[in-house]
mmCIF file of C-alpha atoms in Angstrom:
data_model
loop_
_atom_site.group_PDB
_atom_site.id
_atom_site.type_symbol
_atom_site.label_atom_id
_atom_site.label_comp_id
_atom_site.label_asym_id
_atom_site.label_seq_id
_atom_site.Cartn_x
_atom_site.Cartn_y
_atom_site.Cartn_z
ATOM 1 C CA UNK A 1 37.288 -125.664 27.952
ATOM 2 C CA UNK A 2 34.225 -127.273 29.067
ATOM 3 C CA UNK A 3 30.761 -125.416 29.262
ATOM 4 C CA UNK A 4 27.580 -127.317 29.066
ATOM 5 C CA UNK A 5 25.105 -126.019 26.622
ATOM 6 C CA UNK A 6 21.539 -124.863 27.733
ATOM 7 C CA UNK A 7 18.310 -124.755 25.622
ATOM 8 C CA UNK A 8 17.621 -121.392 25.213
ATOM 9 C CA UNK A 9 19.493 -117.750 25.133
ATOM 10 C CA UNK A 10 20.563 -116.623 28.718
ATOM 11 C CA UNK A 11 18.021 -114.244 29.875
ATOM 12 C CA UNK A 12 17.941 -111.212 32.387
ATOM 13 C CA UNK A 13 18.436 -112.724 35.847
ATOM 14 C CA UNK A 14 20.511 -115.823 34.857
ATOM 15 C CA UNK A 15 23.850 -116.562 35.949
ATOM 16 C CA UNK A 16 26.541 -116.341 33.075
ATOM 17 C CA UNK A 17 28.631 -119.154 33.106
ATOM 18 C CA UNK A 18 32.329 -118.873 32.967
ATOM 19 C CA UNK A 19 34.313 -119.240 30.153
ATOM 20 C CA UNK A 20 38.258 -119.414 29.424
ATOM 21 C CA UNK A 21 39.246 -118.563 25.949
ATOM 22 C CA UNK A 22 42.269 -117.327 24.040
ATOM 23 C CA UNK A 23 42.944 -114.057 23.838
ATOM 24 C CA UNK A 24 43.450 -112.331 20.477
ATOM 25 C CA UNK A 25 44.422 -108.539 21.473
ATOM 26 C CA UNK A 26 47.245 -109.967 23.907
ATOM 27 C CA UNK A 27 48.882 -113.230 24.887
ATOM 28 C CA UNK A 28 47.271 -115.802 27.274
ATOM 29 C CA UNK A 29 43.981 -116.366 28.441
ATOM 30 C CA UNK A 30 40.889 -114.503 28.806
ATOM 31 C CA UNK A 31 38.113 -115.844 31.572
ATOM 32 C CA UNK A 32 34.373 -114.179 32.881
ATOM 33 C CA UNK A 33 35.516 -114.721 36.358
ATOM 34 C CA UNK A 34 38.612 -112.013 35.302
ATOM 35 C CA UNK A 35 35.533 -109.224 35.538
ATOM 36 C CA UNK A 36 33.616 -111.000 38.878
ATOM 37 C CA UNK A 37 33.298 -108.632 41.442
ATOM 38 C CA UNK A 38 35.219 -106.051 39.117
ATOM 39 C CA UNK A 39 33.275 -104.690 36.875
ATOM 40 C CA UNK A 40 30.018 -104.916 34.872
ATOM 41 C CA UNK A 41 30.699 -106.647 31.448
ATOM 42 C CA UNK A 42 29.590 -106.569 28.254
ATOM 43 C CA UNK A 43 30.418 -110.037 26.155
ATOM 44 C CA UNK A 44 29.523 -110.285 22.271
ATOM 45 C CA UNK A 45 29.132 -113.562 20.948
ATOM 46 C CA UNK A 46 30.110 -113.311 17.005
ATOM 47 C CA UNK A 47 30.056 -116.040 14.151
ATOM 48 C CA UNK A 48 33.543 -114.930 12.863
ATOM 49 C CA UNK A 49 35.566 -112.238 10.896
ATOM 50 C CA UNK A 50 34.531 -114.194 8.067
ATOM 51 C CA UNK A 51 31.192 -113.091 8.443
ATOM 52 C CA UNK A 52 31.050 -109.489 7.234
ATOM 53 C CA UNK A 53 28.263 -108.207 9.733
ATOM 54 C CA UNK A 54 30.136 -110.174 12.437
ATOM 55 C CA UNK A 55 32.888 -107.683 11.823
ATOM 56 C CA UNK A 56 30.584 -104.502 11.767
ATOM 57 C CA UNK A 57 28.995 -105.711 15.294
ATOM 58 C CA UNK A 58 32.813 -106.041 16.656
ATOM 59 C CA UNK A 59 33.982 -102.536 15.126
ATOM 60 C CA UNK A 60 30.552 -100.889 16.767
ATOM 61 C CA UNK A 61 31.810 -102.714 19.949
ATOM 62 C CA UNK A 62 35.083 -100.820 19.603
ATOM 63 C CA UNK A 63 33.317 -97.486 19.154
ATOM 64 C CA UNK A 64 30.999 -97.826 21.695
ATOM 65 C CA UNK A 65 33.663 -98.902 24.389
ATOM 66 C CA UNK A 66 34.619 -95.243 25.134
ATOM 67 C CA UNK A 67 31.188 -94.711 26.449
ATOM 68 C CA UNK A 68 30.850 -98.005 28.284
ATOM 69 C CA UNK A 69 33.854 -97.687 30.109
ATOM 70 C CA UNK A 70 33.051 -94.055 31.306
ATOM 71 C CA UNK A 71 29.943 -96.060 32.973
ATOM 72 C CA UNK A 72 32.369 -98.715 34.240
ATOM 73 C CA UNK A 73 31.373 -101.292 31.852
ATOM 74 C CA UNK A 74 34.021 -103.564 29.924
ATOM 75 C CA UNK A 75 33.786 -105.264 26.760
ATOM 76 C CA UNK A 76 34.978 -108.381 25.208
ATOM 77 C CA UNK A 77 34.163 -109.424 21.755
ATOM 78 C CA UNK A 78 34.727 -113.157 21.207
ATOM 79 C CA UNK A 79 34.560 -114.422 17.199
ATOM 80 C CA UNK A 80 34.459 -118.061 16.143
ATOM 81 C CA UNK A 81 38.133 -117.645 14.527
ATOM 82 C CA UNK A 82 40.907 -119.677 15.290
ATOM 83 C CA UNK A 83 43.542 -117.233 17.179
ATOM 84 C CA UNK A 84 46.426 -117.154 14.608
ATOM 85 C CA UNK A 85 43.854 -115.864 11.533
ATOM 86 C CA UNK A 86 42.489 -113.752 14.393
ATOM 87 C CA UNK A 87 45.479 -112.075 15.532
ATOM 88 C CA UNK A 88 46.953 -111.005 11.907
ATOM 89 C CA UNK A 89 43.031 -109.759 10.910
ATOM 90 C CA UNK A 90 43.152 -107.291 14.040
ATOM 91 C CA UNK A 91 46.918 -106.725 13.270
ATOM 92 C CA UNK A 92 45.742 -105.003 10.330
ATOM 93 C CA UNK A 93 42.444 -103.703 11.534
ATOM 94 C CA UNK A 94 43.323 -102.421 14.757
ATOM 95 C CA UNK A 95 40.439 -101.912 17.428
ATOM 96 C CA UNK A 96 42.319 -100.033 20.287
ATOM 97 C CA UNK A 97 41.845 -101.403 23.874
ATOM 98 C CA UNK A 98 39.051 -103.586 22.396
ATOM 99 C CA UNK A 99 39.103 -106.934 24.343
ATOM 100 C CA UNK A 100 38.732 -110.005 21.730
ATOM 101 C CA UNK A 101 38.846 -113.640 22.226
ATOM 102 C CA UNK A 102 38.848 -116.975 19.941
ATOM 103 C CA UNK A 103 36.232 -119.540 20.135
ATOM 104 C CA UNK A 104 36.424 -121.524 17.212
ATOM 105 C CA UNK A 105 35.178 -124.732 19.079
ATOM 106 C CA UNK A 106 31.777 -122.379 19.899
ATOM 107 C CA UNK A 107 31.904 -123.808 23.291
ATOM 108 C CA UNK A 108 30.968 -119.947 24.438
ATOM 109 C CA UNK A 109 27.672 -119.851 22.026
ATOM 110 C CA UNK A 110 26.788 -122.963 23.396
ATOM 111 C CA UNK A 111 27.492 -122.158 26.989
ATOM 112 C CA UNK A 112 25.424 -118.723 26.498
ATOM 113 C CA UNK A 113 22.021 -120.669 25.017
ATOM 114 C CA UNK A 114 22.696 -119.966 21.430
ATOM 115 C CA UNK A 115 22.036 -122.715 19.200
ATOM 116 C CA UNK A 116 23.087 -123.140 16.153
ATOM 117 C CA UNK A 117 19.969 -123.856 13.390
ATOM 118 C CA UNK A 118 20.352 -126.063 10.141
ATOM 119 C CA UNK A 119 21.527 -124.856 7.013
ATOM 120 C CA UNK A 120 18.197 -125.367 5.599
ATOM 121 C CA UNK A 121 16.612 -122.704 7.490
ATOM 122 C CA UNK A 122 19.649 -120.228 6.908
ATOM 123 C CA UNK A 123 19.781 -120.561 3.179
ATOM 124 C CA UNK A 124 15.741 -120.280 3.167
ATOM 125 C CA UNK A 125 16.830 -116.320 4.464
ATOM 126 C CA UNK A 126 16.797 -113.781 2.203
ATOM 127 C CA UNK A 127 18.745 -110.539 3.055
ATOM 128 C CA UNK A 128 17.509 -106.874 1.527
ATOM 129 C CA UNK A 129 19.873 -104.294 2.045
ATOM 130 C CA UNK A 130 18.882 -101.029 -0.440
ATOM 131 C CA UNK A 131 22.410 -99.478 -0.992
ATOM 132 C CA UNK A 132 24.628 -102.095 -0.392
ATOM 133 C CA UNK A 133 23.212 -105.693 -2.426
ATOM 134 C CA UNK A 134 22.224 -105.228 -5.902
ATOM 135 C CA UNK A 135 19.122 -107.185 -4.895
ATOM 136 C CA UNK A 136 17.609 -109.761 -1.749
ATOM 137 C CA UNK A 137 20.570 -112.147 -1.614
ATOM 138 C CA UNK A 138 20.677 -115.601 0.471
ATOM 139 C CA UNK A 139 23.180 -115.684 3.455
ATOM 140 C CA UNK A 140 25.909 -117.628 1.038
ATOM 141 C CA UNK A 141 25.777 -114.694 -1.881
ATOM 142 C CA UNK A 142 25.536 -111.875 0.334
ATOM 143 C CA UNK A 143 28.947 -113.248 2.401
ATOM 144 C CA UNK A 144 30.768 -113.350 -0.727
ATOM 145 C CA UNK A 145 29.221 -109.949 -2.489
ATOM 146 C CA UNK A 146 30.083 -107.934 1.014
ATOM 147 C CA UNK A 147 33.524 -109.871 1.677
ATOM 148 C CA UNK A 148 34.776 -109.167 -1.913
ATOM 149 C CA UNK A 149 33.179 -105.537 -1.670
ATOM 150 C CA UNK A 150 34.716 -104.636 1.478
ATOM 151 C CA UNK A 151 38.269 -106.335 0.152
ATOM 152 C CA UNK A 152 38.310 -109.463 2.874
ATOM 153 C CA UNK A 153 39.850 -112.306 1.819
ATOM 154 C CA UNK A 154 38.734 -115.548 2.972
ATOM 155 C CA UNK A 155 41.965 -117.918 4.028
ATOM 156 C CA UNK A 156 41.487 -121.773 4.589
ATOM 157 C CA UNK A 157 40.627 -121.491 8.276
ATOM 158 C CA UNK A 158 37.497 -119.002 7.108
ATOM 159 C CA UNK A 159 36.945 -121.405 5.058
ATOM 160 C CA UNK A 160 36.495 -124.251 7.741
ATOM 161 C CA UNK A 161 34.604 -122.027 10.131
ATOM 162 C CA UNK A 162 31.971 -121.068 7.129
ATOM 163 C CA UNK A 163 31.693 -124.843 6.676
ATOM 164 C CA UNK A 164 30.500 -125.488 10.061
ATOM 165 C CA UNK A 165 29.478 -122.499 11.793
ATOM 166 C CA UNK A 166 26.736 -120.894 9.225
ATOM 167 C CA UNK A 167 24.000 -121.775 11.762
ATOM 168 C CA UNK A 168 25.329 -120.044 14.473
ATOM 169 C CA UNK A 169 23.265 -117.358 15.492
ATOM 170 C CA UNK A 170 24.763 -114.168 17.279
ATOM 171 C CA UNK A 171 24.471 -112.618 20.636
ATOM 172 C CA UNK A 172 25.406 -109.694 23.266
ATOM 173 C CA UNK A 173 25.164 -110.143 26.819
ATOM 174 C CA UNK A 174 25.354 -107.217 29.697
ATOM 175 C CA UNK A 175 26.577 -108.355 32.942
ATOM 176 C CA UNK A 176 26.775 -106.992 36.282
ATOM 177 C CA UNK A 177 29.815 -106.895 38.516
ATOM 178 C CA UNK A 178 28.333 -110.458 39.602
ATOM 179 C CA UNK A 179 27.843 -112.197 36.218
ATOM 180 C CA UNK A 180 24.654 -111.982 36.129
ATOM 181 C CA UNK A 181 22.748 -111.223 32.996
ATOM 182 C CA UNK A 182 21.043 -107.880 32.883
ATOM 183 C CA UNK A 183 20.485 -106.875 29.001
ATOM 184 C CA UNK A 184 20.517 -109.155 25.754
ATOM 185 C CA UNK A 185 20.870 -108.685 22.429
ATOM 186 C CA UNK A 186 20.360 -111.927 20.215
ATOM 187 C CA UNK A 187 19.628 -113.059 16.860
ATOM 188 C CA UNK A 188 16.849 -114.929 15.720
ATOM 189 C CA UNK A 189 18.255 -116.634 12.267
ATOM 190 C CA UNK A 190 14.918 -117.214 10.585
ATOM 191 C CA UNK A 191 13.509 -114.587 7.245
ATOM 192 C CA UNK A 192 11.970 -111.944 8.423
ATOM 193 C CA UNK A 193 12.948 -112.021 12.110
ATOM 194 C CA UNK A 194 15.582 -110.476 13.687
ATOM 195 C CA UNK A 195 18.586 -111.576 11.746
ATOM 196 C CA UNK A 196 21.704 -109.587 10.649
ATOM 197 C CA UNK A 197 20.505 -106.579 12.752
ATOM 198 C CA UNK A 198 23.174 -104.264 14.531
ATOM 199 C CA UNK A 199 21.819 -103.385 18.188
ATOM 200 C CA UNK A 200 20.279 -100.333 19.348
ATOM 201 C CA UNK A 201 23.048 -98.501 21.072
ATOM 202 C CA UNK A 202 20.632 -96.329 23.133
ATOM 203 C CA UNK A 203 18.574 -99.193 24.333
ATOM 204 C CA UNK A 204 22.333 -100.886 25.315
ATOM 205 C CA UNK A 205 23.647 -97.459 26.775
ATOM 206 C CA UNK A 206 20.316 -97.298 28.840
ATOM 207 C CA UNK A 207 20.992 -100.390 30.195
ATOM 208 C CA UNK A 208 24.448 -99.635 30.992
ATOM 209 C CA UNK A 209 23.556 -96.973 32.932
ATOM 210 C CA UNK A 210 21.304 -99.251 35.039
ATOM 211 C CA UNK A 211 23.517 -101.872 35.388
ATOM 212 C CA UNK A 212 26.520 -99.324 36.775
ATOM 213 C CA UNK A 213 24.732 -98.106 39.738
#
């Protein structure tokens, strides 16, 4: 596939770009122009399975699809995960009539405006989660204390996609029946800022509404 890559996160009133990926919940290919003229779309951008929040943003996606769709709005969750690893994790955690798709190359991050950052400001990050880390944990720690809490165990292609994809910040994009952006929801992978942070599903269901008419 190839995208080019733009400075800075797609904003309301851009054009989306297309992009042609490999579809995990089915065979073949999955493409933005597919929903062109069809219906309003809503893409997440996620780091990988491997990435335990990454999986919580894609299960929310799931439960919030219901909703969307009785607006008119689909979804697609694309993960940086080759396909094969892909397939057998949803075999086993099943996400009905969810829409996924692989991107381990990150083309679609790149595409989107969402640069990756250097692994010296991720490991300056310290996550606090009361209830769920035994105290503030950096990105590394915290990946291995939820993955081993919530029984995921990481193969050799997690492996590879930790090694090169810990910078990659995550994003959702709403897009009307035209591609254009209407609604974003992106990470800012710096402490303190907005990092590791599910959406606000009113603020997105607000939007939806909007973007439906």
């Amino acid at each position: 596939m190839s995208t080019s890559s733009i400075d800075r996160p797609l904003q309301p009133g851009d054009r989306a770009p297309n992009i042609v990926l490999d579809a995990i919940s089915r065979e073949g290919k999955i493409a933005l122009d597919d929903f062109r003229g069809r219906s309003p779309l809503l893409i997440g951008l996620f780091r990988g399975l491997h990435c335990p929040f990454c999986r919580r943003h894609v299960a929310a996606m799931a439960q919030l699809k219901p909703a969307l769709r009785d607006k008119g709005v689909e979804c697609l969750a694309v993960v940086n995960t080759p396909v094969e690893r892909a397939r057998l994790y949803f075999r086993y955690h099943p996400s009905p009539d969810l829409l996924a798709a692989s991107d381990p190359e990150r083309a679609s991050h790149r595409a989107f405006g969402l640069r990756e950052v250097g692994m010296d400001t991720v490991m300056a990050i310290r996550i606090h989660l009361p209830g769920e880390l035994p105290k503030p944990m950096d990105v590394m720690a915290m990946d291995e204390f939820l993955n081993k809490k919530e029984g995921y165990e990481i193969t050799e292609a997690d492996q590879q996609m930790m090694a090169t994809g810990m910078g990659q910040p995550v994003g959702q994009f709403l897009l009307d029946r035209d591609g254009v952006v209407r609604w974003t929801s992106t990470e800012v992978l710096e402490d303190g800022l907005n990092t590791f942070r599910a959406l606000n599903p009113e603020e997105l269901m607000s939007a939806a509404s909007q973007v439906a008419h």
